[in-house]
Coordinates of C-alpha atoms in Angstrom, one line a residue:
Chain A
X1 CA 0.0 -0.2 0.2
X2 CA 2.7 2.9 1.0
X3 CA 5.4 1.7 -1.7
X4 CA 2.1 2.2 -4.6
X5 CA 1.4 5.6 -2.6
X6 CA 5.0 6.3 -3.0
X7 CA 5.2 5.4 -6.8
X8 CA 2.3 8.0 -7.0
X9 CA 3.7 10.5 -5.5
X10 CA 7.0 10.1 -7.1
X11 CA 5.4 9.9 -10.5
X12 CA 3.1 13.3 -10.2
X13 CA 6.2 14.8 -8.2
X14 CA 8.4 14.4 -11.1
X15 CA 5.8 15.4 -13.5
X16 CA 5.5 18.7 -11.9
X17 CA 9.3 19.2 -11.6
X18 CA 10.0 18.4 -15.3
X19 CA 7.2 20.4 -16.1
X20 CA 8.9 23.7 -14.1
X21 CA 12.3 22.9 -14.7
X22 CA 11.8 24.0 -18.6
X23 CA 11.0 22.6 -21.8
X24 CA 14.5 21.6 -23.4
X25 CA 14.3 17.9 -23.5
X26 CA 14.1 15.5 -26.2
X27 CA 17.0 16.2 -29.0
X28 CA 18.1 19.7 -27.1
X29 CA 19.4 17.7 -23.9
X30 CA 22.7 18.8 -23.7
X31 CA 25.3 17.0 -21.3
X32 CA 24.4 19.6 -18.5
X33 CA 20.9 18.5 -19.1
X34 CA 21.9 15.0 -18.9
X35 CA 22.7 15.1 -15.4
X36 CA 20.0 16.7 -14.2
X37 CA 17.9 13.8 -15.7
X38 CA 20.0 11.0 -13.9
X39 CA 20.5 12.9 -10.7
X40 CA 16.5 13.5 -10.2
X41 CA 16.0 9.7 -11.5
X42 CA 18.5 8.2 -8.9
X43 CA 17.3 10.2 -6.2
X44 CA 13.7 9.5 -6.8
X45 CA 14.3 5.9 -7.0
X46 CA 16.2 5.9 -3.6
X47 CA 12.9 7.2 -1.8
X48 CA 10.4 5.6 -3.8
X49 CA 11.6 2.0 -3.6
X50 CA 12.7 2.5 -0.3
X51 CA 13.9 -0.8 1.4
X52 CA 11.5 -2.8 -0.5
X53 CA 13.4 -4.7 -3.0
X54 CA 11.1 -7.5 -3.6
X55 CA 10.0 -8.6 -6.9
X56 CA 6.0 -7.7 -5.6
X57 CA 7.2 -4.3 -4.6
X58 CA 8.8 -3.7 -8.0
X59 CA 6.0 -5.1 -10.2
X60 CA 3.1 -3.4 -8.2
X61 CA 5.4 0.1 -8.5
X62 CA 5.6 -0.3 -12.3
X63 CA 1.9 -1.1 -12.2
X64 CA 0.9 2.0 -10.4
X65 CA 3.4 4.6 -12.6
X66 CA 1.8 2.6 -15.9
X67 CA -2.0 3.4 -14.5
X68 CA -0.8 7.4 -13.3
X69 CA 0.6 7.9 -17.0
X70 CA -2.6 6.3 -18.7
X71 CA -4.8 8.2 -16.3
X72 CA -2.7 11.5 -17.3
X73 CA -2.6 11.0 -20.7
X74 CA -6.3 10.0 -21.1
X75 CA -7.3 13.4 -19.1
X76 CA -5.3 15.4 -20.9
X77 CA -7.1 13.7 -24.3
X78 CA -10.4 14.8 -22.8
X79 CA -9.6 18.0 -21.2
X80 CA -8.1 21.3 -23.3
X81 CA -7.0 22.8 -19.8
X82 CA -5.6 20.0 -18.1
X83 CA -3.8 19.2 -21.5
X84 CA -2.0 23.1 -21.6
X85 CA -1.1 22.4 -18.1
X86 CA 0.3 19.5 -18.7
X87 CA 2.3 20.3 -21.9
X88 CA 1.9 24.2 -22.3
X89 CA 1.1 25.5 -25.9
X90 CA 3.6 25.9 -28.3
X91 CA 5.4 29.3 -28.2
X92 CA 6.4 31.3 -30.7
X93 CA 10.2 32.4 -30.6
X94 CA 10.6 34.6 -33.6
X95 CA 8.5 35.6 -36.4
X96 CA 8.1 37.9 -39.5
X97 CA 5.8 40.9 -39.5
X98 CA 3.8 42.4 -42.3
X99 CA 6.8 44.5 -43.3
X100 CA 9.2 41.6 -43.6
X101 CA 11.0 42.2 -40.3
X102 CA 12.2 39.5 -38.1
X103 CA 11.3 40.0 -34.3
X104 CA 12.1 38.0 -31.4
X105 CA 9.9 37.2 -29.0
X106 CA 11.8 38.4 -26.0
X107 CA 9.6 37.9 -23.1
X108 CA 9.0 34.2 -24.6
X109 CA 12.8 33.9 -24.9
X110 CA 13.8 34.7 -21.5
X111 CA 11.0 33.0 -19.6
X112 CA 11.5 29.8 -21.4
X113 CA 15.3 30.5 -21.2
X114 CA 16.3 30.1 -24.9
X115 CA 18.9 31.7 -26.7
X116 CA 18.8 32.7 -30.5
X117 CA 21.9 30.0 -30.7
X118 CA 19.2 27.2 -30.1
X119 CA 17.1 28.9 -32.5
X120 CA 20.1 28.7 -34.8
X121 CA 21.0 25.1 -34.2
X122 CA 17.4 24.4 -35.1
X123 CA 18.0 26.1 -38.0
X124 CA 20.8 24.3 -39.3
X125 CA 19.4 21.1 -38.6
X126 CA 17.0 21.4 -41.2
X127 CA 19.3 23.2 -44.0
X128 CA 18.8 26.5 -43.0
X129 CA 22.4 28.5 -42.6
X130 CA 21.2 32.4 -41.4
X131 CA 18.3 34.1 -39.3
X132 CA 17.1 35.8 -42.4
X133 CA 16.4 32.4 -44.2
X134 CA 13.6 31.8 -40.9
X135 CA 10.1 33.1 -41.5
X136 CA 9.1 31.8 -38.0
X137 CA 10.1 30.1 -34.8
X138 CA 8.4 27.5 -32.9
X139 CA 9.2 26.3 -29.5
X140 CA 6.9 23.2 -29.5
X141 CA 5.1 21.7 -26.7
X142 CA 7.9 18.4 -26.8
X143 CA 10.7 20.9 -26.5
X144 CA 11.6 20.7 -30.3
X145 CA 11.9 24.2 -32.0
X146 CA 10.4 24.0 -35.7
X147 CA 11.5 26.4 -38.0
X148 CA 9.3 27.8 -41.0
X149 CA 11.7 28.7 -43.6
X150 CA 11.1 32.4 -45.3
X151 CA 10.2 32.7 -49.1
X152 CA 8.8 29.6 -50.0
X153 CA 10.4 26.9 -51.8
X154 CA 13.6 28.0 -53.7
X155 CA 11.8 27.2 -56.8
X156 CA 8.8 29.5 -55.9
X157 CA 8.5 33.2 -57.1
X158 CA 9.5 36.0 -54.9
X159 CA 6.1 37.1 -53.0
X160 CA 4.7 40.7 -54.3
X161 CA 3.6 42.8 -51.7
X162 CA -0.2 42.2 -52.3
X163 CA 0.3 38.7 -51.6
X164 CA 0.4 36.9 -48.2
X165 CA 3.9 35.8 -47.4
X166 CA 4.9 32.3 -48.3
X167 CA 6.4 30.0 -45.6
X168 CA 7.8 26.3 -46.3
X169 CA 8.1 24.0 -43.2
X170 CA 10.7 22.4 -42.6
X171 CA 10.1 18.7 -41.2
X172 CA 11.0 18.6 -37.5
X173 CA 12.1 15.0 -36.8
Chain B
X1 CA -18.4 -6.1 -44.5
X2 CA -16.4 -3.9 -42.2
X3 CA -17.9 -1.1 -39.9
X4 CA -17.0 2.5 -41.2
X5 CA -14.6 4.7 -38.8
X6 CA -16.5 7.4 -37.2
X7 CA -15.9 10.8 -38.1
X8 CA -16.3 14.6 -37.8
X9 CA -15.6 17.8 -39.9
X10 CA -12.1 19.5 -39.0
X11 CA -12.6 22.6 -37.5
X12 CA -10.2 25.3 -38.1
X13 CA -9.7 26.3 -34.1
X14 CA -5.9 26.6 -33.8
X15 CA -4.5 30.1 -32.8
X16 CA -2.6 31.1 -36.1
X17 CA 0.4 33.4 -36.5
X18 CA -0.4 36.7 -39.2
X19 CA -3.5 34.9 -39.9
X20 CA -1.8 32.0 -41.9
X21 CA 0.6 29.7 -39.7
X22 CA -1.6 27.4 -37.3
X23 CA 0.5 27.5 -34.0
X24 CA -2.0 27.4 -31.1
X25 CA -0.3 30.1 -28.8
X26 CA -2.2 31.1 -25.7
X27 CA 0.3 33.5 -24.4
X28 CA -2.6 34.3 -21.8
X29 CA -2.5 31.1 -20.6
X30 CA 1.4 30.8 -20.4
X31 CA 2.0 34.2 -18.8
X32 CA -0.5 32.9 -16.2
X33 CA 2.0 29.8 -16.0
X34 CA 4.7 31.6 -15.6
X35 CA 3.5 33.1 -12.6
X36 CA 2.4 30.2 -10.8
X37 CA 6.0 29.3 -11.6
X38 CA 7.4 32.2 -10.0
X39 CA 5.4 31.3 -7.0
X40 CA 6.8 27.3 -7.3
X41 CA 10.4 28.3 -7.7
X42 CA 9.5 30.8 -4.4
X43 CA 8.1 27.7 -2.7
X44 CA 11.1 25.7 -3.7
X45 CA 13.9 28.0 -2.3
X46 CA 11.7 28.0 0.8
X47 CA 11.6 24.6 1.3
X48 CA 15.8 24.0 0.8
X49 CA 16.4 26.9 3.3
X50 CA 14.2 25.3 6.0
X51 CA 16.1 21.9 5.1
X52 CA 19.4 23.4 5.1
X53 CA 18.1 25.1 8.9
X54 CA 17.2 21.4 9.9
X55 CA 13.7 22.1 9.8
X56 CA 13.3 18.5 8.6
X57 CA 16.0 17.0 10.3
X58 CA 19.3 16.9 10.2
X59 CA 20.2 20.4 11.0
X60 CA 20.9 23.0 13.6
X61 CA 16.9 23.7 14.3
X62 CA 16.6 19.7 15.0
X63 CA 19.0 19.6 17.6
X64 CA 17.6 19.9 21.1
X65 CA 18.2 19.2 24.6
X66 CA 16.9 18.7 28.0
X67 CA 17.7 18.6 31.5
X68 CA 16.0 17.1 34.4
X69 CA 15.0 19.0 36.9
X70 CA 17.0 17.7 39.8
X71 CA 20.1 18.1 36.8
X72 CA 21.1 14.1 37.3
X73 CA 19.9 13.3 33.6
X74 CA 21.2 15.9 30.8
X75 CA 19.5 14.3 27.1
X76 CA 20.9 15.5 23.9
X77 CA 18.7 14.5 20.6
X78 CA 17.3 15.4 17.4
X79 CA 13.6 16.4 17.8
X80 CA 13.0 16.1 14.3
X81 CA 14.1 13.0 12.6
X82 CA 13.5 11.2 9.3
X83 CA 12.0 7.8 8.4
X84 CA 14.5 5.4 8.2
X85 CA 17.3 7.7 8.8
X86 CA 19.5 7.1 12.0
X87 CA 20.7 9.3 14.5
X88 CA 21.9 9.3 18.1
X89 CA 20.4 10.2 21.7
X90 CA 22.9 10.6 24.3
X91 CA 22.0 10.4 28.1
X92 CA 24.4 12.5 30.0
X93 CA 24.1 10.7 33.9
X94 CA 25.7 13.0 36.6
X95 CA 27.0 12.2 39.7
X96 CA 23.2 12.7 41.4
X97 CA 22.0 9.4 39.0
X98 CA 24.6 7.2 40.3
X99 CA 24.1 5.1 43.5
X100 CA 26.7 2.4 44.6
X101 CA 28.7 2.4 41.6
X102 CA 25.5 1.6 39.2
X103 CA 23.1 3.9 37.5
X104 CA 19.4 2.9 36.5
X105 CA 17.9 4.4 33.6
X106 CA 14.3 4.1 32.5
X107 CA 13.2 4.8 28.7
X108 CA 9.6 5.1 27.6
X109 CA 8.2 2.4 25.2
X110 CA 8.5 4.9 22.5
X111 CA 12.2 5.1 22.2
X112 CA 12.1 1.4 21.7
X113 CA 9.1 1.1 19.2
X114 CA 8.1 4.3 17.2
X115 CA 11.7 5.7 17.2
X116 CA 13.4 2.8 16.7
X117 CA 16.4 2.1 19.0
X118 CA 18.8 -0.3 17.2
X119 CA 21.9 -0.2 19.6
X120 CA 22.6 1.1 23.0
X121 CA 26.2 1.9 23.7
X122 CA 27.3 0.6 26.2
X123 CA 25.3 -2.7 26.4
X124 CA 23.3 -2.5 29.5
X125 CA 24.0 -4.9 32.4
X126 CA 20.5 -5.8 33.1
X127 CA 17.2 -4.7 31.4
X128 CA 13.8 -4.8 32.8
X129 CA 10.7 -4.9 30.8
X130 CA 7.6 -3.4 32.5
X131 CA 5.8 -0.1 33.5
X132 CA 5.4 1.5 29.8
X133 CA 8.9 0.8 29.0
X134 CA 12.6 -0.7 29.7
X135 CA 14.7 -0.1 33.1
X136 CA 18.4 -0.8 32.1
X137 CA 21.2 -0.5 34.8
X138 CA 24.7 0.3 34.0
X139 CA 28.0 -0.1 36.2
X140 CA 29.6 3.4 36.3
X141 CA 33.2 4.8 37.5
X142 CA 33.4 8.2 37.8
X143 CA 30.3 10.3 36.3
X144 CA 29.6 11.8 34.2
X145 CA 28.7 9.0 32.0
X146 CA 27.1 9.1 28.5
X147 CA 25.0 6.5 27.1
X148 CA 24.0 6.6 23.5
X149 CA 20.8 5.4 21.9
X150 CA 21.2 4.5 18.3
X151 CA 17.4 5.4 16.8
X152 CA 16.3 4.8 13.4
X153 CA 12.5 5.4 13.3
X154 CA 10.1 3.4 10.9
X155 CA 7.5 5.6 10.2
X156 CA 6.4 9.1 10.4
X157 CA 4.4 11.0 12.8
X158 CA 4.8 12.7 16.0
X159 CA 6.0 10.9 19.4
X160 CA 6.8 11.6 22.9
X161 CA 9.0 9.9 25.1
X162 CA 10.5 10.1 28.5
X163 CA 13.6 8.9 30.3
X164 CA 14.6 9.2 33.6
X165 CA 17.5 8.3 36.2
X166 CA 15.1 6.0 38.3
X167 CA 11.5 6.0 40.4
X168 CA 12.8 8.7 42.2
X169 CA 15.0 10.6 40.1
X170 CA 14.5 13.5 37.4
X171 CA 12.7 12.7 34.3
X172 CA 13.3 14.4 30.8
X173 CA 10.0 14.4 29.0
X174 CA 10.2 15.3 25.2
X175 CA 8.5 15.0 21.8
X176 CA 10.2 13.7 18.5
X177 CA 8.7 14.7 15.1
X178 CA 9.5 12.1 12.4
X179 CA 9.4 13.4 8.9
X180 CA 8.4 10.5 6.4

């Protein structure tokens, strides 16, 4: 009973901590962030497992965590608000206004602790060499930075002033 | 014949950038979340500060001392302890607690049960059960003498305990809080 409660507490506590620590997991995981993931994981394990090293305990705790995860995934699919609380919403990091001027979203960049070099990393990853080649950069809910290239495909005609700007999505892995 | 899959029309509800790129950004929600994060980080800092201070055990605020009214006993212990974490409770016996080269020490049941006394250093010469606890006797040379109890609580809660140097001698009563 206590072991299952410890597993639930550990799971929900880690979900909160990971959500608060920041949205930079996955492909942007730097060695610095590796330390965080392994350290938090190791520390949580000590308290959650405690002195119960039996197979029964491990099995029950794994089932408890699986159920907690399933419940969160189910609730997230049912409720848009909960989905935003758990995953956040995509955030625009850079946009291009009607005049064609590229603008950083300073508040978002600062509060999400993201630098222009992070955006450039994603741009390079998708074949764009400079900031001028980017139309819009978006911090996705999973921490990836999606980059929409400026000016449509290289074969397209240049945009006229009356026409809405064309963008070409660069595939994000 | 297989059943057809349930469908519904796609509604274009996702917020757009410059009315062309569907992103789904909600800055209003995000600003509320940032405010919540600020509160949470403040709370984290407070918890860390309290922990360093010993509010959750193992720090200056957790350490406590008590002396019996007649001065025969001095007890040094951790008033806040952690589940499954060892600590030492020391009892200093003064001259008035020693009779005929021997000291008697009564400890209430909580010290052995809830607070998990694992070992007594030195080992008592005799142990007597009853009266809601354990009565130990120790042969003593020249006082003061120190008896140490190694504690390791197995569960959280508030546990009062009592230590005395005999039926008509001074008593120390205190509470220990055990955090999970």
